[in-house]
CSV table of C-alpha atoms in Angstrom, one decimal:
chain,number,residue,atom,x,y,z
A,1,UNK,CA,0.0,0.0,0.1
A,2,UNK,CA,1.5,3.4,-0.9
A,3,UNK,CA,2.0,5.7,2.1
A,4,UNK,CA,3.8,8.6,0.3
A,5,UNK,CA,3.0,9.9,-3.2
A,6,UNK,CA,5.5,12.2,-4.8
A,7,UNK,CA,4.1,13.6,-8.3
A,8,UNK,CA,5.9,15.9,-10.8
A,9,UNK,CA,7.9,17.6,-8.0
A,10,UNK,CA,10.3,20.3,-9.4
A,11,UNK,CA,12.4,22.9,-7.6
A,12,UNK,CA,14.7,25.7,-8.9
A,13,UNK,CA,17.2,27.7,-7.2
A,14,UNK,CA,17.9,30.6,-9.4
A,15,UNK,CA,19.3,29.0,-12.5
A,16,UNK,CA,20.0,25.8,-11.0
A,17,UNK,CA,17.4,23.0,-11.3
A,18,UNK,CA,17.6,21.0,-8.0
A,19,UNK,CA,14.6,18.6,-8.8
A,20,UNK,CA,13.2,18.0,-12.2
A,21,UNK,CA,9.8,16.3,-12.4
A,22,UNK,CA,10.4,13.8,-9.7
A,23,UNK,CA,7.7,11.2,-9.2
A,24,UNK,CA,8.0,8.5,-6.6
A,25,UNK,CA,5.6,6.1,-4.7
A,26,UNK,CA,6.8,4.8,-1.3
A,27,UNK,CA,5.1,2.0,0.4
A,28,UNK,CA,3.8,1.8,4.0
A,29,UNK,CA,6.4,0.2,6.3
A,30,UNK,CA,9.2,0.3,3.5
A,31,UNK,CA,12.9,1.2,4.1
A,32,UNK,CA,13.4,3.4,1.1
A,33,UNK,CA,16.7,5.2,0.1
A,34,UNK,CA,17.4,8.2,-2.1
A,35,UNK,CA,20.9,7.6,-3.4
A,36,UNK,CA,23.1,9.9,-5.5
A,37,UNK,CA,26.1,12.0,-5.7
A,38,UNK,CA,26.4,15.4,-4.0
A,39,UNK,CA,24.1,18.0,-5.8
A,40,UNK,CA,21.7,15.2,-7.2
A,41,UNK,CA,18.8,16.7,-5.4
A,42,UNK,CA,18.2,14.1,-2.8
A,43,UNK,CA,18.5,16.4,0.2
A,44,UNK,CA,16.4,19.1,-1.4
A,45,UNK,CA,13.6,16.4,-1.7
A,46,UNK,CA,14.0,15.3,1.9
A,47,UNK,CA,13.6,19.0,2.9
A,48,UNK,CA,10.4,19.2,0.9
A,49,UNK,CA,9.1,16.2,2.8
A,50,UNK,CA,10.1,17.7,6.1
A,51,UNK,CA,8.6,21.1,5.3
A,52,UNK,CA,11.8,23.1,5.2
A,53,UNK,CA,11.4,23.7,1.4
A,54,UNK,CA,8.5,24.1,-1.0
A,55,UNK,CA,8.5,22.8,-4.6
A,56,UNK,CA,7.9,25.2,-7.6
A,57,UNK,CA,5.5,22.5,-9.1
A,58,UNK,CA,4.2,19.2,-8.1
A,59,UNK,CA,2.3,17.4,-5.3
A,60,UNK,CA,3.1,15.4,-2.2
A,61,UNK,CA,0.5,13.3,-0.6
A,62,UNK,CA,0.8,11.3,2.7
A,63,UNK,CA,-2.0,8.7,3.1
A,64,UNK,CA,-4.0,10.7,0.6
A,65,UNK,CA,-3.6,14.0,2.3
A,66,UNK,CA,-1.9,16.9,1.0
A,67,UNK,CA,1.4,17.1,2.9
A,68,UNK,CA,2.4,20.3,1.3
A,69,UNK,CA,-0.6,22.1,2.9
A,70,UNK,CA,0.6,21.2,6.4
A,71,UNK,CA,3.1,23.4,8.4
A,72,UNK,CA,6.4,21.5,9.1
A,73,UNK,CA,5.6,21.0,12.8
A,74,UNK,CA,2.1,19.7,12.0
A,75,UNK,CA,3.3,16.9,9.8
A,76,UNK,CA,3.3,13.3,11.0
A,77,UNK,CA,7.0,13.3,9.8
A,78,UNK,CA,10.2,13.4,11.7
A,79,UNK,CA,13.7,14.1,10.7
A,80,UNK,CA,16.9,12.6,12.2
A,81,UNK,CA,19.7,15.0,11.4
A,82,UNK,CA,23.2,14.1,10.1
A,83,UNK,CA,24.7,15.8,13.2
A,84,UNK,CA,22.4,14.2,15.7
A,85,UNK,CA,21.7,17.7,17.2
A,86,UNK,CA,21.5,16.3,20.9
A,87,UNK,CA,21.3,18.7,23.7
A,88,UNK,CA,24.5,18.4,25.4
A,89,UNK,CA,23.2,19.6,28.9
A,90,UNK,CA,20.3,16.9,28.9
A,91,UNK,CA,20.6,13.3,29.9
A,92,UNK,CA,19.8,10.6,27.3
A,93,UNK,CA,16.2,10.2,28.8
A,94,UNK,CA,15.6,14.0,28.8
A,95,UNK,CA,16.8,14.2,25.1
A,96,UNK,CA,14.3,11.5,24.0
A,97,UNK,CA,11.5,13.0,26.1
A,98,UNK,CA,11.8,16.5,24.8
A,99,UNK,CA,9.5,16.4,21.9
A,100,UNK,CA,6.7,14.7,24.0
A,101,UNK,CA,7.2,17.4,26.7
A,102,UNK,CA,6.7,20.2,24.1
A,103,UNK,CA,3.5,18.4,23.2
A,104,UNK,CA,2.5,18.7,26.9
A,105,UNK,CA,1.7,15.0,27.0
A,106,UNK,CA,1.0,13.5,30.6
A,107,UNK,CA,4.1,12.7,32.6
A,108,UNK,CA,3.2,9.1,32.9
A,109,UNK,CA,2.8,8.8,29.4
A,110,UNK,CA,6.0,10.4,28.5
A,111,UNK,CA,7.7,8.1,31.1
A,112,UNK,CA,6.3,5.0,29.5
A,113,UNK,CA,7.1,5.9,26.1
A,114,UNK,CA,10.7,7.0,26.7
A,115,UNK,CA,11.3,3.8,28.7
A,116,UNK,CA,9.8,1.7,25.8
A,117,UNK,CA,11.9,3.2,23.1
A,118,UNK,CA,15.2,3.3,25.2
A,119,UNK,CA,14.6,-0.5,25.6
A,120,UNK,CA,14.0,-0.9,21.8
A,121,UNK,CA,17.4,0.8,20.9
A,122,UNK,CA,19.3,-0.9,23.9
A,123,UNK,CA,19.9,2.2,25.9
A,124,UNK,CA,18.1,1.7,29.2
A,125,UNK,CA,21.3,1.3,31.1
A,126,UNK,CA,22.5,4.6,29.8
A,127,UNK,CA,19.3,6.8,30.3
A,128,UNK,CA,21.1,9.0,33.0
A,129,UNK,CA,24.3,9.8,30.9
A,130,UNK,CA,24.8,12.8,28.8
A,131,UNK,CA,25.7,12.8,25.1
A,132,UNK,CA,29.5,13.6,25.7
A,133,UNK,CA,29.7,10.4,27.8
A,134,UNK,CA,28.5,8.3,24.9
A,135,UNK,CA,30.2,6.7,21.8
A,136,UNK,CA,29.3,7.8,18.3
A,137,UNK,CA,27.2,4.8,17.9
A,138,UNK,CA,25.2,5.3,21.2
A,139,UNK,CA,24.6,9.1,20.3
A,140,UNK,CA,23.1,7.8,16.9
A,141,UNK,CA,20.8,5.5,18.8
A,142,UNK,CA,19.6,8.4,21.0
A,143,UNK,CA,18.9,10.5,18.0
A,144,UNK,CA,17.0,7.7,16.4
A,145,UNK,CA,15.1,7.0,19.8
A,146,UNK,CA,14.1,10.6,19.9
A,147,UNK,CA,12.8,10.6,16.4
A,148,UNK,CA,10.6,7.5,16.7
A,149,UNK,CA,9.3,8.3,20.2
A,150,UNK,CA,6.8,10.6,18.6
A,151,UNK,CA,5.5,7.7,16.5
A,152,UNK,CA,5.7,9.6,13.1
A,153,UNK,CA,4.1,8.0,10.0
A,154,UNK,CA,7.3,8.8,8.1
A,155,UNK,CA,10.9,9.1,9.5
A,156,UNK,CA,13.4,11.0,7.4
A,157,UNK,CA,17.2,10.1,7.8
A,158,UNK,CA,19.9,12.6,6.4
A,159,UNK,CA,23.2,10.7,6.0
A,160,UNK,CA,22.6,9.1,9.4
A,161,UNK,CA,25.8,7.0,9.6
A,162,UNK,CA,28.2,9.3,8.0
A,163,UNK,CA,29.8,10.4,11.3
A,164,UNK,CA,30.7,6.9,12.3
A,165,UNK,CA,33.8,4.9,11.7
A,166,UNK,CA,33.7,2.0,9.3
A,167,UNK,CA,33.1,-0.9,11.9
A,168,UNK,CA,30.5,1.1,14.0
A,169,UNK,CA,28.9,2.0,10.7
A,170,UNK,CA,28.5,-1.6,9.5
A,171,UNK,CA,27.0,-2.5,13.2
A,172,UNK,CA,24.5,0.4,12.9
A,173,UNK,CA,23.4,-0.6,9.6
A,174,UNK,CA,22.2,-3.9,10.9
A,175,UNK,CA,20.8,-2.1,14.0
A,176,UNK,CA,18.8,0.5,11.9
A,177,UNK,CA,17.3,-2.4,9.7
A,178,UNK,CA,16.3,-4.3,12.8
A,179,UNK,CA,14.7,-1.3,14.4
A,180,UNK,CA,12.9,-0.3,11.4
A,181,UNK,CA,11.2,-3.7,11.2
A,182,UNK,CA,10.5,-3.7,14.9
A,183,UNK,CA,8.8,-0.3,15.1
A,184,UNK,CA,7.1,-0.5,11.7
A,185,UNK,CA,7.6,3.1,10.7
A,186,UNK,CA,8.4,3.9,7.0
A,187,UNK,CA,12.1,5.2,6.7
A,188,UNK,CA,13.4,7.3,4.0
A,189,UNK,CA,17.1,7.7,4.1
A,190,UNK,CA,19.3,10.0,2.1
A,191,UNK,CA,22.8,8.9,1.4
A,192,UNK,CA,25.6,9.1,-1.1
A,193,UNK,CA,27.0,5.8,0.2
A,194,UNK,CA,26.1,3.0,-2.2
A,195,UNK,CA,27.0,0.3,0.4
A,196,UNK,CA,24.8,1.9,3.0
A,197,UNK,CA,21.8,2.1,0.6
A,198,UNK,CA,22.2,-1.5,-0.6
A,199,UNK,CA,22.4,-2.9,2.8
A,200,UNK,CA,19.6,-1.1,4.4
A,201,UNK,CA,16.9,-0.4,1.7
A,202,UNK,CA,14.1,-2.4,0.5
A,203,UNK,CA,14.1,-0.2,-2.7
A,204,UNK,CA,16.2,2.5,-3.8
A,205,UNK,CA,15.8,5.6,-6.1
A,206,UNK,CA,19.1,6.4,-7.8
A,207,UNK,CA,19.2,10.3,-8.6
A,208,UNK,CA,21.4,12.4,-10.8
A,209,UNK,CA,21.0,16.1,-11.7
A,210,UNK,CA,17.7,16.4,-10.0
A,211,UNK,CA,16.1,13.4,-11.8
A,212,UNK,CA,15.3,9.8,-10.8
A,213,UNK,CA,17.3,7.5,-12.9
A,214,UNK,CA,16.0,4.2,-11.8
A,215,UNK,CA,13.9,2.9,-8.9
A,216,UNK,CA,14.5,-0.7,-7.9
A,217,UNK,CA,15.5,-3.3,-5.3
A,218,UNK,CA,19.1,-3.4,-4.5
A,219,UNK,CA,19.8,-6.6,-6.4
A,220,UNK,CA,18.0,-5.5,-9.5
A,221,UNK,CA,19.8,-2.2,-9.5
A,222,UNK,CA,23.0,-3.9,-9.5
A,223,UNK,CA,22.3,-6.7,-11.8
A,224,UNK,CA,20.1,-5.0,-14.4
A,225,UNK,CA,20.8,-1.2,-14.4
A,226,UNK,CA,18.7,0.6,-17.0
A,227,UNK,CA,20.8,3.7,-17.6
A,228,UNK,CA,24.5,4.4,-18.1
A,229,UNK,CA,24.6,6.5,-15.0
A,230,UNK,CA,23.3,3.7,-12.9
A,231,UNK,CA,25.6,1.2,-14.4
A,232,UNK,CA,28.5,3.3,-13.7
A,233,UNK,CA,27.4,4.6,-10.3
A,234,UNK,CA,26.2,1.4,-8.6
A,235,UNK,CA,29.3,-0.6,-7.7
A,236,UNK,CA,32.4,-1.3,-9.9
A,237,UNK,CA,31.6,-1.9,-13.6
A,238,UNK,CA,33.3,-2.4,-17.0
A,239,UNK,CA,31.7,-0.2,-19.6
A,240,UNK,CA,32.3,-0.8,-23.4
A,241,UNK,CA,30.6,2.0,-25.6
A,242,UNK,CA,29.7,0.6,-29.0
A,243,UNK,CA,26.9,0.1,-31.5
A,244,UNK,CA,23.9,-2.4,-31.7
A,245,UNK,CA,23.7,-3.8,-35.1
A,246,UNK,CA,21.8,-6.6,-36.9
A,247,UNK,CA,24.8,-8.8,-36.1
A,248,UNK,CA,25.2,-8.2,-32.4
A,249,UNK,CA,27.2,-5.6,-30.5
A,250,UNK,CA,30.2,-3.9,-32.0
A,251,UNK,CA,32.9,-2.0,-30.0
A,252,UNK,CA,35.5,0.1,-32.0
A,253,UNK,CA,38.9,-1.3,-31.5
A,254,UNK,CA,37.6,-4.6,-30.1
A,255,UNK,CA,35.0,-5.9,-32.5
A,256,UNK,CA,32.0,-7.9,-31.5
A,257,UNK,CA,31.5,-8.6,-27.7
A,258,UNK,CA,29.1,-11.3,-26.2
A,259,UNK,CA,25.8,-10.0,-25.1
A,260,UNK,CA,22.1,-10.2,-25.5
A,261,UNK,CA,21.2,-7.5,-28.0
A,262,UNK,CA,17.9,-6.5,-26.5
A,263,UNK,CA,18.1,-2.8,-27.6
A,264,UNK,CA,17.2,-1.4,-31.1
A,265,UNK,CA,20.1,-0.7,-33.5
A,266,UNK,CA,22.1,2.4,-32.5
A,267,UNK,CA,24.7,3.4,-30.0
A,268,UNK,CA,24.7,1.7,-26.5
A,269,UNK,CA,27.0,0.8,-23.6
A,270,UNK,CA,27.8,-2.8,-22.6
A,271,UNK,CA,28.2,-3.2,-18.9
A,272,UNK,CA,30.0,-6.2,-17.4
A,273,UNK,CA,30.6,-6.6,-13.7
A,274,UNK,CA,34.1,-7.6,-12.6
A,275,UNK,CA,33.1,-10.9,-10.9
A,276,UNK,CA,31.5,-12.0,-14.1
A,277,UNK,CA,34.6,-11.8,-16.1
A,278,UNK,CA,36.8,-15.0,-16.3
A,279,UNK,CA,40.5,-15.1,-17.1
A,280,UNK,CA,41.8,-17.6,-19.6
A,281,UNK,CA,44.3,-18.2,-22.5
A,282,UNK,CA,44.8,-15.3,-24.9
A,283,UNK,CA,42.8,-15.8,-28.2
A,284,UNK,CA,40.1,-17.8,-26.6
A,285,UNK,CA,37.9,-15.0,-25.1
A,286,UNK,CA,36.0,-11.8,-26.0
A,287,UNK,CA,39.1,-9.9,-25.8
A,288,UNK,CA,42.9,-10.2,-24.9
A,289,UNK,CA,45.0,-8.1,-22.7
A,290,UNK,CA,47.9,-7.7,-20.2
A,291,UNK,CA,47.7,-7.8,-16.5
A,292,UNK,CA,48.7,-4.3,-15.3
A,293,UNK,CA,48.0,-4.8,-11.5
A,294,UNK,CA,46.8,-7.3,-8.9
A,295,UNK,CA,45.3,-6.2,-5.6
A,296,UNK,CA,44.2,-8.3,-2.7
A,297,UNK,CA,41.3,-7.2,-0.4
A,298,UNK,CA,41.1,-10.2,2.1
A,299,UNK,CA,39.0,-12.8,0.3
A,300,UNK,CA,38.8,-11.1,-3.1
A,301,UNK,CA,41.4,-10.0,-5.6
A,302,UNK,CA,41.1,-7.3,-8.0
A,303,UNK,CA,43.0,-7.6,-11.4
A,304,UNK,CA,43.3,-4.7,-13.7
A,305,UNK,CA,43.8,-5.6,-17.3
A,306,UNK,CA,45.1,-3.3,-20.1
A,307,UNK,CA,43.1,-4.2,-23.4
A,308,UNK,CA,44.4,-2.7,-26.7
A,309,UNK,CA,41.7,-0.5,-28.3
A,310,UNK,CA,39.9,0.2,-24.9
A,311,UNK,CA,40.9,3.3,-23.1
A,312,UNK,CA,40.0,2.1,-19.5
A,313,UNK,CA,41.5,-0.8,-17.7
A,314,UNK,CA,39.2,-3.8,-17.5
A,315,UNK,CA,38.7,-4.8,-13.9
A,316,UNK,CA,38.4,-8.5,-12.9
A,317,UNK,CA,37.3,-9.8,-9.4
A,318,UNK,CA,38.3,-13.4,-8.3
A,319,UNK,CA,37.9,-15.1,-5.0
A,320,UNK,CA,40.9,-15.5,-2.9
A,321,UNK,CA,44.5,-14.6,-3.6
A,322,UNK,CA,45.0,-14.2,-7.4
A,323,UNK,CA,47.4,-16.8,-9.0
A,324,UNK,CA,48.5,-14.4,-11.6
A,325,UNK,CA,51.1,-11.7,-11.8
A,326,UNK,CA,51.4,-8.2,-13.6
A,327,UNK,CA,52.7,-8.7,-17.2
A,328,UNK,CA,50.7,-12.0,-17.8
A,329,UNK,CA,48.9,-12.3,-21.1
A,330,UNK,CA,45.3,-13.2,-20.6
A,331,UNK,CA,41.9,-13.6,-22.4
A,332,UNK,CA,38.7,-12.2,-21.0
A,333,UNK,CA,35.4,-14.0,-21.4
A,334,UNK,CA,32.0,-13.8,-19.9
A,335,UNK,CA,28.6,-15.3,-20.4
A,336,UNK,CA,26.4,-13.2,-22.7
A,337,UNK,CA,23.5,-13.3,-20.1
A,338,UNK,CA,25.9,-11.6,-17.5
A,339,UNK,CA,26.4,-8.5,-19.7
A,340,UNK,CA,23.8,-5.8,-19.6
A,341,UNK,CA,23.2,-3.3,-22.6
A,342,UNK,CA,22.2,0.2,-21.6
A,343,UNK,CA,21.3,3.2,-23.9
A,344,UNK,CA,24.1,5.4,-24.5
């Protein structure tokens, strides 16, 4: 069931077009991610949902009601800031209770709800501490508890894990996913971190230059990108520009490359993931090359191959330490089903 409907939303700042006819439907109970590089418009869209910006055109409806007609403080929407914005002079419990106190709820209800949410995020034992006495991950949990204690229909998260180190970030990704399922609130997260979006979200909207390039589940985005931008932005990829003809897909300098030609004749780009490419003897694959570099990443090796006629190194990923050295002559091959053609 659709909870949030965004239809034809556009926003300009002078000559800069921040959003261009953005249309999205976000489902009830979904963990949804807005993913893209800096300046793609994702934060502007988040601010429109929160009530801090207004679109030049378009409509936003929450449960069928016009969200844009409601003042920011009246919307059943809460925003968790990137900086957490905790009150340093208040305890954890007081920080979490602050929004409920502003609503003048009965003290007994405030105490019960704060106690419940602190138990949910695992901070009951730290209720009397102040933010300076907490780790980054614990502060993030306090900010999340303060956001969900008001029981919003929609929770917006702006780069929620960017201030954490890599190990804590990985732990909090699992924690956020667990909490979202437990509390049943629809989460919309803004991030430029592909790994964060792929690990957290049920669906992802990839944005570029104010436009939505593709909306899909993480696996579909990775395996079947529909535009060149998505193919290049989501994970590592090998891109081969060429032309679809009646006889297949031709790449200048390389000749025909194996793929399913499911696009009409004309220019296109072939995308092949590094883990889908196999190394073999020269003369027996789609292309031949020379190993330029081998890097080991603890379980996976990345092999960069120079291919004559191609201006970028071809990246190959293999499990475990690579049994090959720079300077080796190799052939590259892949299954046609593992290569994806996208419009140029």
